[in-house]
Coordinates of C-alpha atoms and ligand atoms in Angstrom, one line a residue:
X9 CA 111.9 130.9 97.1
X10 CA 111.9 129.7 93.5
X11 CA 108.3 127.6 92.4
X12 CA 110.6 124.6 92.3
X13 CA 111.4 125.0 95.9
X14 CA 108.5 125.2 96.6
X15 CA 106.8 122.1 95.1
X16 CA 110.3 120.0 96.5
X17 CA 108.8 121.5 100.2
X18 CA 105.3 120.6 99.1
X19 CA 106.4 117.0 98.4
X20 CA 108.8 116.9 101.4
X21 CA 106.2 118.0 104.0
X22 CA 103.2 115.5 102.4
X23 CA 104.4 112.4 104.4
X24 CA 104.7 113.1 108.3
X25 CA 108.3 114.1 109.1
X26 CA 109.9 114.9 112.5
X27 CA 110.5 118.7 112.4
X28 CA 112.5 121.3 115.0
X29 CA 111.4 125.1 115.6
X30 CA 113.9 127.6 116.4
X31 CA 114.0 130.6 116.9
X32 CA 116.5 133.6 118.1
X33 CA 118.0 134.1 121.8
X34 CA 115.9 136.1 124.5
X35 CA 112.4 135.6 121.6
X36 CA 110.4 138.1 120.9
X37 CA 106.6 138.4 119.5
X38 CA 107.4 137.9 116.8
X39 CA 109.8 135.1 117.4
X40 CA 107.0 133.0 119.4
X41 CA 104.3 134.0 117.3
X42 CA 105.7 132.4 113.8
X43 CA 107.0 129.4 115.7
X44 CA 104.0 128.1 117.6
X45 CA 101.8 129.7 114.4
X46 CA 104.3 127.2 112.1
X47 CA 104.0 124.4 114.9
X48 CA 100.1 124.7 114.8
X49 CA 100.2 124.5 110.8
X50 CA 102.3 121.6 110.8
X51 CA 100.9 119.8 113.4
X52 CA 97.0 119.5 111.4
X53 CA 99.6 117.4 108.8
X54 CA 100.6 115.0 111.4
X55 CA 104.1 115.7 111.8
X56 CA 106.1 115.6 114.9
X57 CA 106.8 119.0 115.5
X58 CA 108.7 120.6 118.4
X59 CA 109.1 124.2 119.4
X60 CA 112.8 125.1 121.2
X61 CA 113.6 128.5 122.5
X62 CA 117.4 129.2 123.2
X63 CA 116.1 131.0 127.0
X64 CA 113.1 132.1 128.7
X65 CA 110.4 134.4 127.4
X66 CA 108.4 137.6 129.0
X67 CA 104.9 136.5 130.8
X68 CA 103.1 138.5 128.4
X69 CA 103.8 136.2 125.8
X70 CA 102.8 132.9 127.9
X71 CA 99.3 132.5 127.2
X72 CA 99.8 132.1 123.4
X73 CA 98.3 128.8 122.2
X74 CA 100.5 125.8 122.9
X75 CA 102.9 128.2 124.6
X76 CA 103.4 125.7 127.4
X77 CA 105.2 123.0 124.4
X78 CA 107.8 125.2 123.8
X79 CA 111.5 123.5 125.3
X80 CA 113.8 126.3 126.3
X81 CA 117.3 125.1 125.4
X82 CA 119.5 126.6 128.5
X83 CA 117.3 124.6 131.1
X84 CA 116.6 121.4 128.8
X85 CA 119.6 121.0 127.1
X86 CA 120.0 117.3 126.7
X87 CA 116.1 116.5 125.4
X88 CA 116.4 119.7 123.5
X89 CA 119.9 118.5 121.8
X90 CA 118.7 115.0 121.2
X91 CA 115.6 116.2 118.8
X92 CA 118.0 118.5 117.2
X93 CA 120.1 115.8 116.3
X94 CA 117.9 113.4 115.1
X95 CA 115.5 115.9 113.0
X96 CA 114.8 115.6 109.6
X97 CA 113.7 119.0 109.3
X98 CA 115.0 122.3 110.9
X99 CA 113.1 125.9 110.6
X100 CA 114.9 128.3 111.7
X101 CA 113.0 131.7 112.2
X102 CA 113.4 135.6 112.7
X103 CA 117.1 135.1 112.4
X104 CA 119.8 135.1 109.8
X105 CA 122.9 133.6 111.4
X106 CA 123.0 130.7 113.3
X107 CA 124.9 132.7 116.3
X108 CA 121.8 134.4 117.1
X109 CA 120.4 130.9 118.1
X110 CA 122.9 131.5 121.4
X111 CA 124.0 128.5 122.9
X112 CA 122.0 126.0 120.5
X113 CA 124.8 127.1 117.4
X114 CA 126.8 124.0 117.9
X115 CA 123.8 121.4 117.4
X116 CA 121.9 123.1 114.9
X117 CA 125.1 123.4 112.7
X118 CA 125.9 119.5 113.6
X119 CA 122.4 118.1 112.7
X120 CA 121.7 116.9 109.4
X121 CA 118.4 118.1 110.0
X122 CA 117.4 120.1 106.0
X123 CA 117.5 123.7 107.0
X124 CA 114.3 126.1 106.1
X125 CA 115.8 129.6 107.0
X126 CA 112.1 132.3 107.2
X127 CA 113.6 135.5 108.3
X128 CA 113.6 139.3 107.6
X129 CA 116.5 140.7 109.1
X130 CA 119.7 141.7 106.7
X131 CA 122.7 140.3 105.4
X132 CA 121.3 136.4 105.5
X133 CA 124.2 133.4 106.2
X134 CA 124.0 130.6 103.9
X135 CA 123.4 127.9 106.1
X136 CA 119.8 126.6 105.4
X137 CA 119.1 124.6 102.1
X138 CA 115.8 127.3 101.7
X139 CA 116.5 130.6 102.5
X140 CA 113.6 132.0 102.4
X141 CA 114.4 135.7 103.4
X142 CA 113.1 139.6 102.7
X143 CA 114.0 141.9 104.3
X144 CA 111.0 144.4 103.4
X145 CA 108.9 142.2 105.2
X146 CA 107.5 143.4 108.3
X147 CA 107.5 140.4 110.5
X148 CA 108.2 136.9 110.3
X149 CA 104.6 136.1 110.8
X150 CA 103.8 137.7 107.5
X151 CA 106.5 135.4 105.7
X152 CA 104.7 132.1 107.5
X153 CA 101.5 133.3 106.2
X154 CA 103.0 133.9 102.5
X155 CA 104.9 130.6 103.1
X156 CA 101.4 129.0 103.8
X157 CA 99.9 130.6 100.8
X158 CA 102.8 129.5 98.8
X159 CA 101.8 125.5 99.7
X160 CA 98.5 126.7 98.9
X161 CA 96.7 125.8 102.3
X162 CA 95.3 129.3 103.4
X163 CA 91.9 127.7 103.5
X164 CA 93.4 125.9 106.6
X165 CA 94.8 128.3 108.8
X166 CA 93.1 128.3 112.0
X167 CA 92.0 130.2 114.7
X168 CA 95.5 129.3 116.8
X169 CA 98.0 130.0 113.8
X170 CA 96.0 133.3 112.9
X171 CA 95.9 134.1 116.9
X172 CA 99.9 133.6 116.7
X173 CA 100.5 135.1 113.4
X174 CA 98.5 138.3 114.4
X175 CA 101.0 138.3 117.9
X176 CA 104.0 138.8 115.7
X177 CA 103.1 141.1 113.2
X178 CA 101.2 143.3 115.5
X179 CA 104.5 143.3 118.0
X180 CA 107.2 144.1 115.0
X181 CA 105.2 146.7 113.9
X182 CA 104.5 148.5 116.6
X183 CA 101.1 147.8 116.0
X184 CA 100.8 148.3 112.4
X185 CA 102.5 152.0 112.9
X186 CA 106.0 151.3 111.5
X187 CA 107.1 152.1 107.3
X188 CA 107.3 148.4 107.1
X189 CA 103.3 147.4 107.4
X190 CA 102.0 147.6 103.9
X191 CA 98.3 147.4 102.6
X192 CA 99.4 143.8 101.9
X193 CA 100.0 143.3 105.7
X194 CA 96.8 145.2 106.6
X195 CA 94.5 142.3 104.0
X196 CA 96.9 139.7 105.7
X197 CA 95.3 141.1 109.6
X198 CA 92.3 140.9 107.8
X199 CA 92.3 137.6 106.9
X200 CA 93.6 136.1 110.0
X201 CA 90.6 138.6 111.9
X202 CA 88.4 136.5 109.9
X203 CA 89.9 133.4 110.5
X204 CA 90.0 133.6 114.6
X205 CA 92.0 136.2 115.9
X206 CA 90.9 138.2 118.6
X207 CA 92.2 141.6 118.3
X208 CA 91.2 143.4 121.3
X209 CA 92.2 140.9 123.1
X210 CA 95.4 139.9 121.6
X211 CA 96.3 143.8 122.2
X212 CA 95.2 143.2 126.2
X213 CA 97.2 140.2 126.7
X214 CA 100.2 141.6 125.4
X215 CA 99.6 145.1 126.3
X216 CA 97.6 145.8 129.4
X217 CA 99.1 143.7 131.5
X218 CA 101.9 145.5 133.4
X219 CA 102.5 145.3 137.1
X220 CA 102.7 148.8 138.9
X221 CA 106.9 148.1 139.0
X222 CA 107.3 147.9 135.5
X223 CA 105.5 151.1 135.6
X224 CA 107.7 152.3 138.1
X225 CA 110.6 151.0 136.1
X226 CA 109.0 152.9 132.8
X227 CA 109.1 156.3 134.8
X228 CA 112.9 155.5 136.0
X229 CA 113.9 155.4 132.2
X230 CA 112.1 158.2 131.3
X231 CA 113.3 160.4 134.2
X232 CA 117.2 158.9 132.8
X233 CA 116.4 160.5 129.1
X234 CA 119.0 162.1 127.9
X235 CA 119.0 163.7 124.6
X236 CA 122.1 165.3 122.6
X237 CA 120.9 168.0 120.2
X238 CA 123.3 168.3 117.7
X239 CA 123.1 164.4 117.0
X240 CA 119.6 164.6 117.4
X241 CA 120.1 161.2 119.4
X242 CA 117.8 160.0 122.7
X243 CA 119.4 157.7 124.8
X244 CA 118.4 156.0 128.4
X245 CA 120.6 154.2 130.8
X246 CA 119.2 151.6 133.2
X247 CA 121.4 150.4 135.8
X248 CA 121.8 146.6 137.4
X249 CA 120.9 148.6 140.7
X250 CA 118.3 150.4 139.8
X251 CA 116.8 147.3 137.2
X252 CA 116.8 145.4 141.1
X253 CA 115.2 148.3 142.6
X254 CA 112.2 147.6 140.9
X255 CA 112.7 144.2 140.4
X256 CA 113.3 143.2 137.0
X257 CA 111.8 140.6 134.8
X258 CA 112.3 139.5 131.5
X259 CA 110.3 142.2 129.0
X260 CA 110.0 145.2 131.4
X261 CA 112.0 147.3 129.1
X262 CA 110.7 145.9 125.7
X263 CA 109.5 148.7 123.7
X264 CA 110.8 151.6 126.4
X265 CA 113.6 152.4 123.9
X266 CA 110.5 153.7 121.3
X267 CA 110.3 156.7 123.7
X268 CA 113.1 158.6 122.7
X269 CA 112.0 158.2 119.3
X270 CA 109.0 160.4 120.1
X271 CA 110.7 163.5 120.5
X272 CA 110.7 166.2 118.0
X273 CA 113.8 166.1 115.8
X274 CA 115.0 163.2 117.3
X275 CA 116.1 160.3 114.7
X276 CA 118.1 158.4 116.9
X277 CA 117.6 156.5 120.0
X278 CA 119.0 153.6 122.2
X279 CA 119.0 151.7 125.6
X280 CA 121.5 150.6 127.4
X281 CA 120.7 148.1 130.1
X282 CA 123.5 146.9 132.2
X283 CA 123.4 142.6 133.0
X284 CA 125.5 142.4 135.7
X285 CA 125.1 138.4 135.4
X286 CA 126.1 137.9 131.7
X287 CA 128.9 140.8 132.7
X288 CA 127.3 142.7 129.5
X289 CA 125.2 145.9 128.5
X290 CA 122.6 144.9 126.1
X291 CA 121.9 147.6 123.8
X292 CA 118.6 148.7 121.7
X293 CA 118.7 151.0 119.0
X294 CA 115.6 152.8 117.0
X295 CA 115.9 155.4 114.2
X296 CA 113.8 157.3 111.6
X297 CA 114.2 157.4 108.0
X298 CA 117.5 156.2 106.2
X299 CA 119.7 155.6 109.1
X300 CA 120.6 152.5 109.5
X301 CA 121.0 151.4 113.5
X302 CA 121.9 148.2 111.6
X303 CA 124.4 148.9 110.2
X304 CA 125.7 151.5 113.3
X305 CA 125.1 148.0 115.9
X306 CA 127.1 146.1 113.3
X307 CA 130.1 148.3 112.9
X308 CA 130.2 148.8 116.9
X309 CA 128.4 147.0 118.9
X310 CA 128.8 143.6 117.6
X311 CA 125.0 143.4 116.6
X312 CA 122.4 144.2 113.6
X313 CA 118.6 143.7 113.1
X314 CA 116.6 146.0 110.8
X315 CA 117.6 149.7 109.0
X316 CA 115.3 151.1 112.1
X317 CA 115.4 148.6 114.4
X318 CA 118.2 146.9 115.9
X319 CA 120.4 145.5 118.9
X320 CA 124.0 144.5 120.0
X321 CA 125.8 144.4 122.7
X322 CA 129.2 145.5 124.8
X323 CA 131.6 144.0 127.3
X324 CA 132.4 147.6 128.8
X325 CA 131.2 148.8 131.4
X326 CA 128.3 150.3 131.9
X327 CA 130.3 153.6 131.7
X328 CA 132.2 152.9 128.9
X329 CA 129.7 151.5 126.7
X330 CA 127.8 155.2 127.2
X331 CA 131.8 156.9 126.8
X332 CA 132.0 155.5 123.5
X333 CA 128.6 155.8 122.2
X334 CA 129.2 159.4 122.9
X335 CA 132.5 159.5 121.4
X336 CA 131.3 157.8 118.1
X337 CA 127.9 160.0 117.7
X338 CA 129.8 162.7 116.3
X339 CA 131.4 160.9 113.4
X340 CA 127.6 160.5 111.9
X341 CA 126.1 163.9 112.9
X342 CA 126.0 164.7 109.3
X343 CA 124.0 161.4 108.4
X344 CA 121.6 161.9 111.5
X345 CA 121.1 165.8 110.3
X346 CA 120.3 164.7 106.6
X347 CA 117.0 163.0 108.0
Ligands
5GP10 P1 115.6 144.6 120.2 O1 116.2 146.0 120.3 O2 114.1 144.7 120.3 O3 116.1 143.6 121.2 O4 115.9 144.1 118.8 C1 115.6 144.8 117.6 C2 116.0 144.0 116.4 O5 117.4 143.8 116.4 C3 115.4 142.7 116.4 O6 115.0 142.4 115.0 C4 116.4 141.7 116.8 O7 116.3 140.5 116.2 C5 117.7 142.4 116.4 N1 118.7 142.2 117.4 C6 118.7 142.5 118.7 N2 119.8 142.2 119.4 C7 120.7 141.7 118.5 C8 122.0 141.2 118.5 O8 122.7 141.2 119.5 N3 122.5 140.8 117.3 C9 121.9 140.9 116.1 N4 122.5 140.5 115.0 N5 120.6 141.3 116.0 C10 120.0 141.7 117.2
MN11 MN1 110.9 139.7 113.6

């Protein structure tokens, strides 16, 4: 983002506009969190700002600020479409091609909206007029805050962006644990401490609320571990069945693919969640040091993400997917025993 970008935003955004929020299919902390922080920015400057999620969220991230605002594309599809279409401004955030939007590719390619693209995932498409993109950056949130201090309005962040900001950091970063959380993201916490967020309870809301069959679910996955030495790879299956058994919801298995990764000597590790509905296995992958689950979702898996964090998916079955994951693993055991 070059300083004459940046004054061309300032002067864009200093007369109200009517501005779209997207973000990426099945939205994440981090996802919601640098939206509805963006929306609360934009809306102390009077413009008409709306939120729009390609699906459904998890309950722990419905009692952000606003939250209730947010349209969800796949059940408002005309209202959603219309706003699209007639925007003058489009951010598009925590994504880097417009296919991760899911079904909402179409319209936002259509609309003559100007595109802001504020992402940190790799390999970044061309289609917003600002690409605004790093991929050392550990969260989205922490761009909107830079992208905030870049118009020069820090003094006005209040306590509902820094609550949502502080959501989305603290999420993709595993709460401030992972190599991507810098000093600078530490004095950027600090700051938005200062400003209003709640820590402790930020943690609880997003945390500490499980319901005991979630739990249950948790000890299922851990109980399908299965780890394969000489790859040093963790994996976990979770079956439609047994996702019914304990009846499922959107976000019970966020973060469970993070416990392979705690084994000693392992570098690799990924979930495999059959969706008997889209006819799909949705896949998460997690690794340590220089392998890249990016680039190992990309090349099979029709995915990508992050060097250590990333997710695809297959059209196998269930069976399959695991077959070839299994069949492929050997190909990089050098790469995963260099770590
Ligand atoms: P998660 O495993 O938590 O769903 O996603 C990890 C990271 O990979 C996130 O940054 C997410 O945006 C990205 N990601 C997840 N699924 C996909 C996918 O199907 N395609 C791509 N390109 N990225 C994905
Ligand atoms: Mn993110």
């Amino acid at each position: 983002m070059t300083k004459q970008n940046i004054e061309h935003l300032k002067q864009l955004l200093s007369t109200p506009k009517d501005i779209v929020i997207v973000s990426h299919k099945n939205p994440d902390g981090d996802a919601i969190g640098s939206s509805l922080g963006l929306y609360h920015f934009l809306k102390k400057y009077n413009h008409k700002v709306t939120v729009i999620m390609p699906n459904d969220y998890p309950d722990f991230l419905k009692w952000m600020p606003d939250e209730t605002v947010i349209l969800k594309h796949d059940s408002q599809t005309k209202e959603s479409n219309a706003i699209i279409q007639k925007a003058e401004i489009i951010f598009t955030l925590d994504f880097n091609a417009l296919n991760r939007s899911g079904n909402m590719e179409t319209v936002l390619g259509e609309s003559n909206g100007l595109k802001i693209m504020i992402d940190h995932h790799q390999k970044p498409d061309g289609y917003a007029t600002y690409t605004f993109s790093d991929v050392n950056m550990s969260s989205t949130c922490e761009m909107v805050y830079d992208f905030i201090d870049l118009l020069g309005e820090l003094k006005n962040i209040n306590s509902n962006i820094a609550t949502c900001l502080y959501t989305g950091i603290m999420t993709d970063t595993g709460s401030f644990r992972f190599p991507s959380t810098t000093s600078k993201t530490h004095q950027v916490i600090a700051h938005l401490i200062e400003k209003g967020a709640n820590n402790a309870q930020i943690h609880n809301n997003i945390y500490d609320t499980n319901s005991y069959e979630r739990l249950q679910l948790l000890g299922c996955a851990l109980n399908n571990l299965k780890v394969i030495p000489e790859s040093r790879t963790a994996y976990i299956v979770l079956s439609q069945e047994e996702l019914n058994k304990y009846n499922y919801k959107k976000g019970d298995t966020e973060g469970v693919v993070n416990y392979g990764l705690s084994l000693n000597n392992v570098v690799l590790s990924a979930i495999f969640i059959e969706d008997k509905q889209e006819g799909i296995v949705k896949i998460s992958l997690r690794s340590k040091g220089a392998f890249s689950v990016n680039e190992f979702s990309r090349a099979h898996f029709n995915g990508g993400g992050h060097t250590n964090a990333a997710g695809g998916k297959s059209d196998l079955s269930l069976s399959d997917t695991i077959e070839k994951f299994i069949s492929i693993l050997p190909k990089y055991n050098k790469a995963l025993n260099n770590e």
